Each structure stands twice: as structure tokens, then as C-alpha cells.
Tab-separated table of C-alpha atoms in Angstrom:
chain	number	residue	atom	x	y	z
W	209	UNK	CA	-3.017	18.978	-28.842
W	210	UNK	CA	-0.757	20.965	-26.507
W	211	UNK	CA	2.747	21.142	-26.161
W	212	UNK	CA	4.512	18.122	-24.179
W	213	UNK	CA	5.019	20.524	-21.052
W	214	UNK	CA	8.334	19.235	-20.369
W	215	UNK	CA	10.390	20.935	-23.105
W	216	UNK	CA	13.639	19.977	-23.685
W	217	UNK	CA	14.325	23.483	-25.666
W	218	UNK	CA	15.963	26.245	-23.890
W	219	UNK	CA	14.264	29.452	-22.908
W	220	UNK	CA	15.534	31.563	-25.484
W	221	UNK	CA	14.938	28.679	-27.711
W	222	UNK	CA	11.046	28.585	-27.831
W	223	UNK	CA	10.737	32.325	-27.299
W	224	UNK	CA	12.600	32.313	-30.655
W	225	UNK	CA	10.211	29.643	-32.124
W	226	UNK	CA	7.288	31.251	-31.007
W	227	UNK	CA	8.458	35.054	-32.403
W	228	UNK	CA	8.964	33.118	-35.653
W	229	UNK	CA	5.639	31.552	-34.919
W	230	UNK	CA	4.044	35.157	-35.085
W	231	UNK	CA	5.533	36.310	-37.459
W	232	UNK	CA	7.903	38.866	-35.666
W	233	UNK	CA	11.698	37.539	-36.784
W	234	UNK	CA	14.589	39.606	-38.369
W	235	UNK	CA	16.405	38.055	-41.344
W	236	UNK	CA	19.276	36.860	-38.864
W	237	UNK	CA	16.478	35.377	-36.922
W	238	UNK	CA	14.688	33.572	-39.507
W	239	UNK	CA	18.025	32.032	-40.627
W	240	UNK	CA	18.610	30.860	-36.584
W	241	UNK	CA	15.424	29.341	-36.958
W	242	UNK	CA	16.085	27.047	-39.506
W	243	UNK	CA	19.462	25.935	-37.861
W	244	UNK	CA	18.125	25.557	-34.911
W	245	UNK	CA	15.072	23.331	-36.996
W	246	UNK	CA	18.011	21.321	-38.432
W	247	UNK	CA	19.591	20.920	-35.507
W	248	UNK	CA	16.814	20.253	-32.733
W	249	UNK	CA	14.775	17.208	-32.712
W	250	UNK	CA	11.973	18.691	-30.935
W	251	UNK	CA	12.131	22.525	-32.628
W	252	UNK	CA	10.165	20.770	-35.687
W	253	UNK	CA	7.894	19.300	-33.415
W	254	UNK	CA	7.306	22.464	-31.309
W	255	UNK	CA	6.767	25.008	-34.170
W	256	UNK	CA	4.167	22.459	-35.276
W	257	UNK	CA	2.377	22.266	-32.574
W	258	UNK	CA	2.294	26.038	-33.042
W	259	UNK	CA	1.361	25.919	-36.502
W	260	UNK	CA	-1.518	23.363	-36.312
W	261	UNK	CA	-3.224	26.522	-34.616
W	262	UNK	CA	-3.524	28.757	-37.422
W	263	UNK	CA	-0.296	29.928	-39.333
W	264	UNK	CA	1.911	27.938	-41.480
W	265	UNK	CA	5.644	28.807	-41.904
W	266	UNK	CA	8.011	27.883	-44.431
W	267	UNK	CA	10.101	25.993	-41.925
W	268	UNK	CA	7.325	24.026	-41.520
W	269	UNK	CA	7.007	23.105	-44.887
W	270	UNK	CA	10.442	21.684	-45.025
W	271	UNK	CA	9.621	19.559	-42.085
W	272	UNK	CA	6.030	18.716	-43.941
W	273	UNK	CA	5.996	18.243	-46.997
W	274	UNK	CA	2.600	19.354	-48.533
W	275	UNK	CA	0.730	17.202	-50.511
W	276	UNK	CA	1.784	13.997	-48.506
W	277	UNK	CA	-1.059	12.640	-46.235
W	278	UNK	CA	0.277	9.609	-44.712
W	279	UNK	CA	-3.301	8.254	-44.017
W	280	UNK	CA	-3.872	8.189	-47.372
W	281	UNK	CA	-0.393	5.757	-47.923
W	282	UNK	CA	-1.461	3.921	-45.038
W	283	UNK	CA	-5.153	2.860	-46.540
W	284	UNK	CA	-3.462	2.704	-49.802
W	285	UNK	CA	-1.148	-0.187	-48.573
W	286	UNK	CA	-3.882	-1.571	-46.303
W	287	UNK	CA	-5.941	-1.945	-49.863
W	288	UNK	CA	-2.942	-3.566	-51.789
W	289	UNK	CA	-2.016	-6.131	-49.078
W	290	UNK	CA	-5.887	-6.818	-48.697
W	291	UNK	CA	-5.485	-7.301	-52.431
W	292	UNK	CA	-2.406	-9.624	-52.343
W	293	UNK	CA	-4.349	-11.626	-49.831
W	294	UNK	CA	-7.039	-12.511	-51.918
W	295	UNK	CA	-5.730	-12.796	-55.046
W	296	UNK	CA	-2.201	-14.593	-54.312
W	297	UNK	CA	-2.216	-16.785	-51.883
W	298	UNK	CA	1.122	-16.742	-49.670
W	299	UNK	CA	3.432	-14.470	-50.758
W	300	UNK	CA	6.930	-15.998	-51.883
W	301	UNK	CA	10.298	-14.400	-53.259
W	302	UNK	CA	11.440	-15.987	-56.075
W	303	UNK	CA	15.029	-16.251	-56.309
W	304	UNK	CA	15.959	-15.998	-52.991
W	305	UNK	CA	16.756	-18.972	-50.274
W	306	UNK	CA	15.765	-18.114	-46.896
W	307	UNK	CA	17.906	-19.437	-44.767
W	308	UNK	CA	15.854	-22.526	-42.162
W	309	UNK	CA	16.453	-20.940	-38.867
W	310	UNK	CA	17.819	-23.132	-36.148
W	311	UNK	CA	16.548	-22.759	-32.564
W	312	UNK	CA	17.812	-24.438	-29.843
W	313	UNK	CA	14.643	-24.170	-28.127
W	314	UNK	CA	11.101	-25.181	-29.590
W	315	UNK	CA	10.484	-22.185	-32.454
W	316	UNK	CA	6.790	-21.735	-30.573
W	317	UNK	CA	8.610	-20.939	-27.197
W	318	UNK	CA	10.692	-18.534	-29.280
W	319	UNK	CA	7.664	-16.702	-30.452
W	320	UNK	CA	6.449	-16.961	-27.323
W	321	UNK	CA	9.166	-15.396	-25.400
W	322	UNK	CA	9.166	-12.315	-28.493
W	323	UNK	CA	5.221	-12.075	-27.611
W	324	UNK	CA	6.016	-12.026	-23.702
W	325	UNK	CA	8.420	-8.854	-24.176
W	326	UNK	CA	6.414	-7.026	-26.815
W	327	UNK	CA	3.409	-6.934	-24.275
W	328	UNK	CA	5.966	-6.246	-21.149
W	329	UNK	CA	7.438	-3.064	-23.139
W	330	UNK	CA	4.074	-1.927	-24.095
W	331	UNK	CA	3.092	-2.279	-20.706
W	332	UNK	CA	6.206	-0.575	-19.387
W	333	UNK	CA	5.195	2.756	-21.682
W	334	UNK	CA	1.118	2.266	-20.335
W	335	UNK	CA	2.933	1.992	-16.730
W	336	UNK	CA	5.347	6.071	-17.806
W	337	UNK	CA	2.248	7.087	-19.607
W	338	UNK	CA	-0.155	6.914	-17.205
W	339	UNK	CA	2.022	7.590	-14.075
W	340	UNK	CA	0.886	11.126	-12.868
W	341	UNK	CA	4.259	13.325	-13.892
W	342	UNK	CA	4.462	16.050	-10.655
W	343	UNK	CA	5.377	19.019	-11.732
W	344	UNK	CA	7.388	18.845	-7.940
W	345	UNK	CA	9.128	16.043	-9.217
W	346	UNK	CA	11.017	18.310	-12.163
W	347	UNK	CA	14.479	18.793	-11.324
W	348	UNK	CA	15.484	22.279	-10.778
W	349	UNK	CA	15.967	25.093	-8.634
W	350	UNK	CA	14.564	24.299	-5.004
W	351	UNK	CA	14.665	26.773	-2.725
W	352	UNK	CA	14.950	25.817	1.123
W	353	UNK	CA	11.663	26.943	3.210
W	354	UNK	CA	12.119	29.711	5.682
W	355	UNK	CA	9.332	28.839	7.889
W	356	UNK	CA	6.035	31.335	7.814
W	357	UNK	CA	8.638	34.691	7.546
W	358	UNK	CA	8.251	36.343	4.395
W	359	UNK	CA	11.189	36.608	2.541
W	360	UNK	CA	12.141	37.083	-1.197
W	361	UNK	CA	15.113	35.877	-3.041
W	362	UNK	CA	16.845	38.274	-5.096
W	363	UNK	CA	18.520	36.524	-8.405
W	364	UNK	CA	19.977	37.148	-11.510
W	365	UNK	CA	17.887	38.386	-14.493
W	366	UNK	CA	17.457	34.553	-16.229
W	367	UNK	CA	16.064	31.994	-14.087
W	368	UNK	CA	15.815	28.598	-15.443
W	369	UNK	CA	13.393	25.538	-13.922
W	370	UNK	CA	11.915	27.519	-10.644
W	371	UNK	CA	10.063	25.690	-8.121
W	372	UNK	CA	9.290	26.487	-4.774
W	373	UNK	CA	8.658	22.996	-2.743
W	374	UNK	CA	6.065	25.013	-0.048
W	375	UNK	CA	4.219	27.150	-2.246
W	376	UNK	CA	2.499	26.986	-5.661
W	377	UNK	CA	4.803	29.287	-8.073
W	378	UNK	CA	6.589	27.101	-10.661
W	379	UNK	CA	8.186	28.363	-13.611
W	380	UNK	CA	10.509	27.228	-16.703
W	381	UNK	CA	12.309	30.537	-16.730
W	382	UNK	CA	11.886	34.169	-15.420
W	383	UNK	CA	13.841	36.424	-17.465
W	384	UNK	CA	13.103	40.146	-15.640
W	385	UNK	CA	13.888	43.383	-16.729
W	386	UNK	CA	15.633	43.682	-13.231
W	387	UNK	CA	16.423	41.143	-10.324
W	388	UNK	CA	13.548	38.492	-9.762
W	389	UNK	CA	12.111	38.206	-6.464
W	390	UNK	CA	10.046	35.519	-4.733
W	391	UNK	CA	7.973	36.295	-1.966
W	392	UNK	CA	6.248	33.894	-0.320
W	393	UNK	CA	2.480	34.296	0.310
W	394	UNK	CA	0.609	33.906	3.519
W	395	UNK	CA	-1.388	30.265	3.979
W	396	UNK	CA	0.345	28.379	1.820
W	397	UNK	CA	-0.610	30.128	-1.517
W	398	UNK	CA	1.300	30.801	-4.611
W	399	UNK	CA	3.694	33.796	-4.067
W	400	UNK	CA	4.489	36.715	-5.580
W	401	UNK	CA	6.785	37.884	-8.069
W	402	UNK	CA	8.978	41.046	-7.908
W	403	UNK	CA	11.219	42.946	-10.688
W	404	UNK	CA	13.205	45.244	-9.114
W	405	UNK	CA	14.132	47.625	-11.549
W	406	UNK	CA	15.407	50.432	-9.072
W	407	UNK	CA	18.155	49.371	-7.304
W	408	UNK	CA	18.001	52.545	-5.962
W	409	UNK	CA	14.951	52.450	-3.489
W	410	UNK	CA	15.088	50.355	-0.536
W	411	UNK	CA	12.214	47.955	-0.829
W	412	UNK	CA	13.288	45.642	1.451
W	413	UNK	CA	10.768	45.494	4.656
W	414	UNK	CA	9.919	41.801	3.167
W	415	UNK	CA	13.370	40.522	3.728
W	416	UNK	CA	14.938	38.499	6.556
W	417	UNK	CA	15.864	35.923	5.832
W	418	UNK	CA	18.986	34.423	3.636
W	419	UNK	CA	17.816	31.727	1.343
W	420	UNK	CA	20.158	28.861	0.765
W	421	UNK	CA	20.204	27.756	-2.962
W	422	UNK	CA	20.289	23.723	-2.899
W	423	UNK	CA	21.090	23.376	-6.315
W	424	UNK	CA	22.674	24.830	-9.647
W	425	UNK	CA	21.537	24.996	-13.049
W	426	UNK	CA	22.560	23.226	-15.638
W	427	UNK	CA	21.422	25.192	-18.752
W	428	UNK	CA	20.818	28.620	-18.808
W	429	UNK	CA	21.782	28.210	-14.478
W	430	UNK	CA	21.725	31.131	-12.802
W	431	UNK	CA	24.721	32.871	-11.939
W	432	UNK	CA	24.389	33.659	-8.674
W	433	UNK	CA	20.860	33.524	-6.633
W	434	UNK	CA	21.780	35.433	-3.463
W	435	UNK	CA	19.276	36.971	-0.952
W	436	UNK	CA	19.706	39.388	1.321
B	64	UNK	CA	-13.339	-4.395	-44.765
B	65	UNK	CA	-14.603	-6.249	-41.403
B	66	UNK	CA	-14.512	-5.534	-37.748
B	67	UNK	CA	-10.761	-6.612	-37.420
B	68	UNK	CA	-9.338	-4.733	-40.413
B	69	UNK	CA	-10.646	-1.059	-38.425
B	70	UNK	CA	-9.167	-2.524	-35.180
B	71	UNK	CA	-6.103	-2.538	-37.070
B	72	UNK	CA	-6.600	0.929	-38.946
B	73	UNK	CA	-7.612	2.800	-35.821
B	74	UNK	CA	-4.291	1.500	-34.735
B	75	UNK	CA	-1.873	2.335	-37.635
B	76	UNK	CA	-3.200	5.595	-37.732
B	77	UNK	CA	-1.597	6.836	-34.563
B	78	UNK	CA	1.435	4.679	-35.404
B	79	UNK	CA	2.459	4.788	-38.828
B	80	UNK	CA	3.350	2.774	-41.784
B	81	UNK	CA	6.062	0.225	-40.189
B	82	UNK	CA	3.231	-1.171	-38.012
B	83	UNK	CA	1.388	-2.131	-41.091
B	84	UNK	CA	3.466	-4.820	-41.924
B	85	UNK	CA	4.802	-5.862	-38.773
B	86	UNK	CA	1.076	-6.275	-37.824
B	87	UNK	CA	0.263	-7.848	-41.249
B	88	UNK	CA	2.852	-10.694	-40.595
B	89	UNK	CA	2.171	-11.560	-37.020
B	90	UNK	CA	-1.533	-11.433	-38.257
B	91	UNK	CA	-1.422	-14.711	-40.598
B	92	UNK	CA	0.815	-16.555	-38.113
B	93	UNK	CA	-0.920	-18.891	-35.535
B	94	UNK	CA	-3.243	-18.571	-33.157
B	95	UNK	CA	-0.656	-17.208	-30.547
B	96	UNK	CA	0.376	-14.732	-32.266
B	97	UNK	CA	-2.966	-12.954	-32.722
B	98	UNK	CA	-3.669	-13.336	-29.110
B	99	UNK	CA	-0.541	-11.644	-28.475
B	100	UNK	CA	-1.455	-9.376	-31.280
B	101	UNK	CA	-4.369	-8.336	-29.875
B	102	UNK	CA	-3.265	-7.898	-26.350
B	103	UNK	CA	-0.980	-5.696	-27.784
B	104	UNK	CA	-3.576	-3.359	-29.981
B	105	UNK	CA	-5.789	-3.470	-26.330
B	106	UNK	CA	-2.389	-1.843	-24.513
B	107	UNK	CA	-2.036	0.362	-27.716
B	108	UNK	CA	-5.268	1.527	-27.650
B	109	UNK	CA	-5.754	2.436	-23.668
B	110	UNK	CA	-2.338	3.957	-23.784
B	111	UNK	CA	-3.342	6.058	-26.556
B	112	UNK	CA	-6.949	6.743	-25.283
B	113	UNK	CA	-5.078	8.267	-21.415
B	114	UNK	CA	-2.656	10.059	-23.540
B	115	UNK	CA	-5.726	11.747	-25.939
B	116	UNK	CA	-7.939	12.439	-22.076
B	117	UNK	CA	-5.441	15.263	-21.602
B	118	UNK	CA	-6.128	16.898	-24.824
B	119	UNK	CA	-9.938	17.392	-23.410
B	120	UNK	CA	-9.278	21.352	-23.002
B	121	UNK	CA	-9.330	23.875	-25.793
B	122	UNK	CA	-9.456	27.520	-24.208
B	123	UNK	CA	-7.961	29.139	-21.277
B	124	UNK	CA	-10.505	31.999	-19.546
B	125	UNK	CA	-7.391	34.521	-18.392
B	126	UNK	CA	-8.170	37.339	-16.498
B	127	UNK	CA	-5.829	40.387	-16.012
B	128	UNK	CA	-5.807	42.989	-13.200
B	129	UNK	CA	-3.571	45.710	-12.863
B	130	UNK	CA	-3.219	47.012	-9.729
B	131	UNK	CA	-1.462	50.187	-8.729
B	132	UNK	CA	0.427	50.337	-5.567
B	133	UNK	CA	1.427	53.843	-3.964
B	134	UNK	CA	3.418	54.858	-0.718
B	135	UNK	CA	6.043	52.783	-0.210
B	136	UNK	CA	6.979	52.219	3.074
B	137	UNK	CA	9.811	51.665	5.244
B	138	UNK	CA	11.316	48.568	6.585
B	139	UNK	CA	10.333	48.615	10.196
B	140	UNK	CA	6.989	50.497	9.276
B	141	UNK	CA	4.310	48.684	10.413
B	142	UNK	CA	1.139	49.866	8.520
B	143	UNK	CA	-2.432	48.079	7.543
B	144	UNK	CA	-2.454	49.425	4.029
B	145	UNK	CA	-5.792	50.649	2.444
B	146	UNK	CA	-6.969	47.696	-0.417
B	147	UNK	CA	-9.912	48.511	-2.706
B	148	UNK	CA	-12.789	46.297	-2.394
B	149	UNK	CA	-12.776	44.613	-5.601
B	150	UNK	CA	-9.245	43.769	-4.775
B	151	UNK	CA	-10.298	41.883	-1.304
B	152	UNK	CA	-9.547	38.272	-2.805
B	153	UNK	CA	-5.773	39.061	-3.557
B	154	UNK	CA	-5.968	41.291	-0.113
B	155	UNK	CA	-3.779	38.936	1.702
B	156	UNK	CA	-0.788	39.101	-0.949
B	157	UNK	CA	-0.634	42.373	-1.029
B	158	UNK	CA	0.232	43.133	2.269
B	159	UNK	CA	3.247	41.535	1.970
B	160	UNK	CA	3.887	44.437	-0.216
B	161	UNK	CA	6.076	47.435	1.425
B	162	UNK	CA	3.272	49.628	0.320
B	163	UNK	CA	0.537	51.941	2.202
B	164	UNK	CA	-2.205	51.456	-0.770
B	165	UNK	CA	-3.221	49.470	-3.628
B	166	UNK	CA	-5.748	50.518	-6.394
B	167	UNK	CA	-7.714	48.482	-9.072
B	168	UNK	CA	-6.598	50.379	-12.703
B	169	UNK	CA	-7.482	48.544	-14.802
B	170	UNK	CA	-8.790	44.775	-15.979
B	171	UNK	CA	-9.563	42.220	-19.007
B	172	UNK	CA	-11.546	39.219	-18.700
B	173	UNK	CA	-10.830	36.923	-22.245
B	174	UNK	CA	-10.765	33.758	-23.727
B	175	UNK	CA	-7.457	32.632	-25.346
B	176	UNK	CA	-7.406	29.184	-27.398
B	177	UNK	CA	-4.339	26.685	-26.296
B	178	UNK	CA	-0.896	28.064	-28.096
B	179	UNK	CA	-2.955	31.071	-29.222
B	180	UNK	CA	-1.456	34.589	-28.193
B	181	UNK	CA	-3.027	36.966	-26.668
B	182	UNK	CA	-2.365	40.792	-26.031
B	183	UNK	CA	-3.786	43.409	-23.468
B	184	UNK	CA	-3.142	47.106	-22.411
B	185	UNK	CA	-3.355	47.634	-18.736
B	186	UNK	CA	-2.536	51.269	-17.736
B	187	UNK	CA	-0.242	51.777	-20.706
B	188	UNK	CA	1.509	48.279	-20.184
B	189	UNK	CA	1.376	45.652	-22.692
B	190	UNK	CA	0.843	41.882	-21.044
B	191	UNK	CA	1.081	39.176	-23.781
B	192	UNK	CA	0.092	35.414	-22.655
B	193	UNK	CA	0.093	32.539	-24.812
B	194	UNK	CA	-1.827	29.205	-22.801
B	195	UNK	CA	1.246	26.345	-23.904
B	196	UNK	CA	-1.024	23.343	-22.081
B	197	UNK	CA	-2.949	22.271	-19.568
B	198	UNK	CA	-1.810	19.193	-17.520
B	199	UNK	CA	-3.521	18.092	-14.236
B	200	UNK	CA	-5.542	21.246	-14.096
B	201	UNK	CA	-2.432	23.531	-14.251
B	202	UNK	CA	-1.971	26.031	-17.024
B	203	UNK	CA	1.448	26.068	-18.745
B	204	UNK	CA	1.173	30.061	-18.861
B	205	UNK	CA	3.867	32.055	-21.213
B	206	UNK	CA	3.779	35.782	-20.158
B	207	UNK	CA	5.085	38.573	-21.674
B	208	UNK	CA	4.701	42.053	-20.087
B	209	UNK	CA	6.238	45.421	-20.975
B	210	UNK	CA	5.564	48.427	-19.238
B	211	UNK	CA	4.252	51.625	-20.384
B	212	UNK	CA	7.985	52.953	-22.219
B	213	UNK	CA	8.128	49.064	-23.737
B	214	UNK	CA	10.624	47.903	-21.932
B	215	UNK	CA	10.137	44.282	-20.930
B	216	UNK	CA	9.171	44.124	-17.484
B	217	UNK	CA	9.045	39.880	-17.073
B	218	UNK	CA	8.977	36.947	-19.681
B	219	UNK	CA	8.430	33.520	-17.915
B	220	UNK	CA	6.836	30.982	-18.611
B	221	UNK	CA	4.694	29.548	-15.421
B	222	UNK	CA	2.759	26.840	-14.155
B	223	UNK	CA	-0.527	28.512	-12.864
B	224	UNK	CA	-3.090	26.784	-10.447
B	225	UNK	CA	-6.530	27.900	-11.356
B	226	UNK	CA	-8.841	29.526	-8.841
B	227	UNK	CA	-5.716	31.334	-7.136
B	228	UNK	CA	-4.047	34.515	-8.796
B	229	UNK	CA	-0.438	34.804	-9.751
B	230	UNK	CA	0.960	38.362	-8.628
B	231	UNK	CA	3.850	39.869	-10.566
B	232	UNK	CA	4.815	43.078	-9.664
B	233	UNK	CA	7.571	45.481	-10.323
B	234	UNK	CA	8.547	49.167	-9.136
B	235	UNK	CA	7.558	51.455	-11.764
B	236	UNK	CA	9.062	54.416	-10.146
B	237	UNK	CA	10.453	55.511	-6.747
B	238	UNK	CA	6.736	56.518	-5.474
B	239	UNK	CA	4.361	53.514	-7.154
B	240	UNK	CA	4.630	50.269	-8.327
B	241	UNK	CA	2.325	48.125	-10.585
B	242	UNK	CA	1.179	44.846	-9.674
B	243	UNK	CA	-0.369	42.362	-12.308
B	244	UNK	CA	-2.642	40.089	-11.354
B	245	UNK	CA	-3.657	36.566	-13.395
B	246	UNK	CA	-6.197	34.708	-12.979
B	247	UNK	CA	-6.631	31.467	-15.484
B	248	UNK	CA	-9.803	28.721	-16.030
B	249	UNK	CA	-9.244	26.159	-18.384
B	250	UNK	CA	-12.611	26.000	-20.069
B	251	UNK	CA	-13.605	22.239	-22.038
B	252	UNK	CA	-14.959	22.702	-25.276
């Protein structure tokens, strides 16, 4: 029932989706909506996971058509071919001359071999499926331990894909009224966040320590992520 | 319809129409084929059955404390800054703060349904979470907070370990920040 947690929409994206979700959009907004719904695989899919809690939007009605219960096509063909089973006996098109198919192997080790790779690509999405996904494994922003010093890395507003290898924190995107800072926690635990807002006031006493950025962003990437 | 027939249905309903009759013909071919044919619904089915074991949570139990930090200090100032008592599990965190003294203002303690929104007041700020999942016991946590004049404060969207709080703080004004402190439980139905 939840949303896959690895979201291929941007940021700004599903904070969109979920304004129109509530309710909250501006004409202009509502109209980016349904472009973005056109134009995005997984914004249909999103907004209904969204919509299966309460609301319904008229996006979502495009996407799902009312009236349309696929369950009931599916026992509704189920019935007719359960029908055509018992009443005809094997079903032939008249009129039309399927070609004899020619294998150069025996037909049954044909079959066979189709039968072999159904079950190994089944098993091959059991084998992804069940695989514990890491959250440490999501590619992103790493930033390089400093050892037990506290230290917190000043960055630009929009961070996308955070993930601090030592510590707990992980996060799609921070998007901060001012610079975000990390600051790593004592034993091991989940840091803290900081907005500096005032870039006036000197709250520095937690810095020493320059923080090398491994990596860049690829959407939404940060511009810069220096530290002091 | 008899035991085979909802083996099938159970199946075609989490896959769809096109399944019906490719099933239907492998069904009336030889005996190989519905060997492999079953093999195939038995992968089907545990696939699907580890994919539904995540869905087992329906709530999130989120609980929001916001914490008011006064004094700032300076750099090379070493100080043991005064923490209320009902503060004394985030204690450790919050001497990493450049501050001389933290106080409890205000907290909420609620339930929020999966992709359900949520809003609290904390000391005049507004903190909006919305629960987005829950995979290996760690909440996919958006949070929206704006401070007491409405401007947005942070908007992230984090992956929160439950049983340890996530502190986001910002400097509301040259003499005090505000710290906010989450705490989530995924709760089975």
C-alpha cells in the first residue's frame, strides 16, 4: 500500500503531486499537474497511491476510468473461456492456415527450453524482489567521515539523495529556508539538522573540520556543498 | 469452478488480463507444460506474498517536541548547558548545540495513517508530516515545517529509524533557536 520508496520523481515533483493531492494548487499548478501526469510514468502511479487514501482528483480519473473494474473483465472472460471449453471442444479459426512450424530440434525440447527461461526470469524477479534493498546502497551524496569531531556541512538550500555512511540521517531532499547543516551526533546516532537562517550570527563552535564532497548530483545536484 | 481454476484467479488478479490467455493455452497443452505452469504460479505467488509482507503497517505513532534553545555561545566556550528533564533522552544531541540551555515548549503525541497528512502547532510553528512508507522498519518521513511568520523553515523528505529522534533545528533569532524533535513508531494494524 505505500509508495515504492525509491521514487524516480524529482523533489519538486511529488511536493507538487502531493499539494494537488490536498487540494492546495493554483490554476497554473493544476495545469502542471496534468503535464507532468502525461508526461511521467510514475506521476499516475504516485497520485494514486495518494488517492487510494481518501480523495479522488480529476487527474485521477483520466488515468482511471470509473466504472471499469478489471476484476470484473477478468471473471467475465474466465466464465466465457470456461464456457468455450465445455461447449466447443478445441477451438479452431476457420479460414485461416496456420503455418506447420519447423524446428530443427524436437518441438518438446523447444517447449522445454521456453519453460526453462520462463521459470529462470521469474526466479530472477523472486531473487530483486526479495533481496533486502539498503537504503546505504542508494546512490547519492556521501559525505566522507571526520572521525568522532563534530562537524556540520554547510550546503546550498536544495539537497537531493543525502546519506551519511556513519550515521543514521538519510534523506531524498532537504530544501531549507537557509543553508542545511549536518551535525553529526555523539555514539553513532542519527545527527542533527541545522537551517541557518542568520548568516549574521556566528554559530560555528561545532565546526572544524572541512568535509570533502565525494560525489555530485545528478538531478536537482547541489551547487556547491562547502564546509567551513 | 474447482481448486485449479482459483489457483489461477488468485493469480490473474494481481496480473491482469494478458495472463488469462497465456495461462489458458499453456494450460491444455501436455503434461510439461502444466508442471512448468505451475512452478511458475508457485514463484508468482511467493513473490507476490514477500512483496504484500511489507504492506503489514498502516499507521505511523509520530511524536513532536519543540524545544527552545537560549544563550548561544561562543566558539571556544566551553559550557555544560542546563537540559530539562523531560528532555534527558535527546540530552546528548543537544550539546552539540552552541547553546547554554534548552527548554521543552511544547509537544504532540498522534497517530497519522500511511500517505495521510498531518499538521501540528508547536510554539506558533506549523510542522506538517505525511508517513510515505515503511520499509525495513524505517519510516519514509515527508516534513514540512514553517515557523511562527510562515516562512518555511525545512521540507525534506527523510528516512527515520524508530526508537531514536531526528533533531532539526534552526536559529529563530540572534538570542534563541528552536529545535524540533521527531520521534516515529510504525504501529501494525
Amino acid at each position: 500500500m505505500d509508495i515504492e520508496l525509491k521514487s524516480t520523481l524529482t523533489s519538486a515533483q511529488e511536493l507538487l503531486l502531493m499539494k494537488y493531492h490536498d487540494g492546495e494548487c493554483s490554476r497554473l499548478e493544476c495545469w502542471r499537474v496534468r503535464r507532468l501526469l502525461n508526461a511521467h510514468p510514475h506521476a499516475g502511479t504516485f497520485l494514486t497511491e495518494l488517492g487510494r487514501t481518501g480523495m479522488c482528483s480529476d487527474a485521477l480519473s483520466i488515468h482511471c476510468p470509473s466504472g471499469i473494474d478489471l476484476w470484473d473483465r477478468v471473471e467475465r472472460r474466465i466464465v466465457q473461456e470456461e464456457c468455450a471449453l465445455a461447449l466447443l471442444s478445441h477451438k479452431k479459426v476457420a479460414g485461416v492456415k496456420v503455418p506447420e512450424r519447423k524446428f530443427f530440434i524436437s518441438p518438446w525440447i523447444a517447449r522445454l527450453g521456453w519453460g526453462v527461461s520462463g521459470a529462470l526470469v521469474t526466479a530472477s524477479v523472486g531473487a530483486i524482489m526479495i533481496e533486502p534493498r539498503s537504503f546505504n546502497d542508494r546512490p547519492g551524496l556521501t559525505l566522507a567521515s571526520t572521525g568522532n569531531t563534530p562537524r556540520i556541512v554547510e550546503n546550498a538550500p536544495l539537497a537531493r539523495t543525502v546519506s551519511t555512511m556513519r550515521s543514521g540521517l538519510e534523506a531524498d531532499y532537504l530544501i531549507g529556508g537557509g543553508s542545511v547543516g549536518i551535525i553529526d551526533a555523539p555514539e553513532g546516532r542519527s545527527p542533527l539538522l541545522w537551517v541557518n537562517r542568520s548568516r549574521k550570527s556566528d554559530r560555528s563552535a561545532a565546526l572544524q573540520k572541512v568535509v570533502p564532497v565525494t560525489q555530485t548530483l545528478n538531478a536537482h545536484s547541489l551547487s556547491h556543498l562547502g564546509a567551513r | 469452478m474447482d481448486f485449479r481454476d482459483f489457483n489461477r484467479v488468485s493469480y490473474i488478479g494481481r496480473s491482469g488480463l494478458s495472463e488469462v490467455i497465456a495461462l489458458n493455452s499453456v494450460f491444455n497443452k501436455g503434461q510439461f507444460q502444466r508442471g512448468a505452469a505451475v512452478l511458475f504460479l508457485g514463484l508468482a505467488s511467493f513473490v507476490a506474498g514477500v512483496a504484500s509482507a511489507q504492506e503489514k503497517y498502516s499507521d505511523v505513532l509520530v511524536s513532536v517536541r519543540a524545544v527552545r534553545a537560549e544563550e548561544p555561545v561562543d566558539e571556544k566556550e566551553e559550557v555544560h548547558p542546563q537540559i530539562q528533564e523531560e528532555l534527558g533522552d535527546i540530552s546528548k544531541k543537544l550539546e552539540k548545540l552552541p547553546y547554554k540551555r534548552f527548554l521543552l515548549m511544547s509537544k504532540e503525541r498522534f497517530s497519522v495513517p500511511l500517505l495521510k497528512k498531518h499538521q501540528v502547532q508547536l510554539a506558533g510553528h506549523r510542522v506538517t508530516v505525511r508517513p510515505m512508507a515503511v520499509e525495513q522498519k524505517k519510516v519514509a518521513l515527508f516534513l514540512y515545517w514553517q515557523d511562527d511568520r510562515g516562512s518555511d523553515v525545512l521540507k525534506s523528505k527523510l528516512y527515520l529509524m524508530p526508537g531514536e529522534s531526528m533533531l532539526a533545528g534552526t536559529d529563530h533569532n540572534a538570542d534563541s533557536g528552536i529545535i524540533m524533535a521527531i520521534d516515529v513508531t510504525p504501529i501494525e494494524p
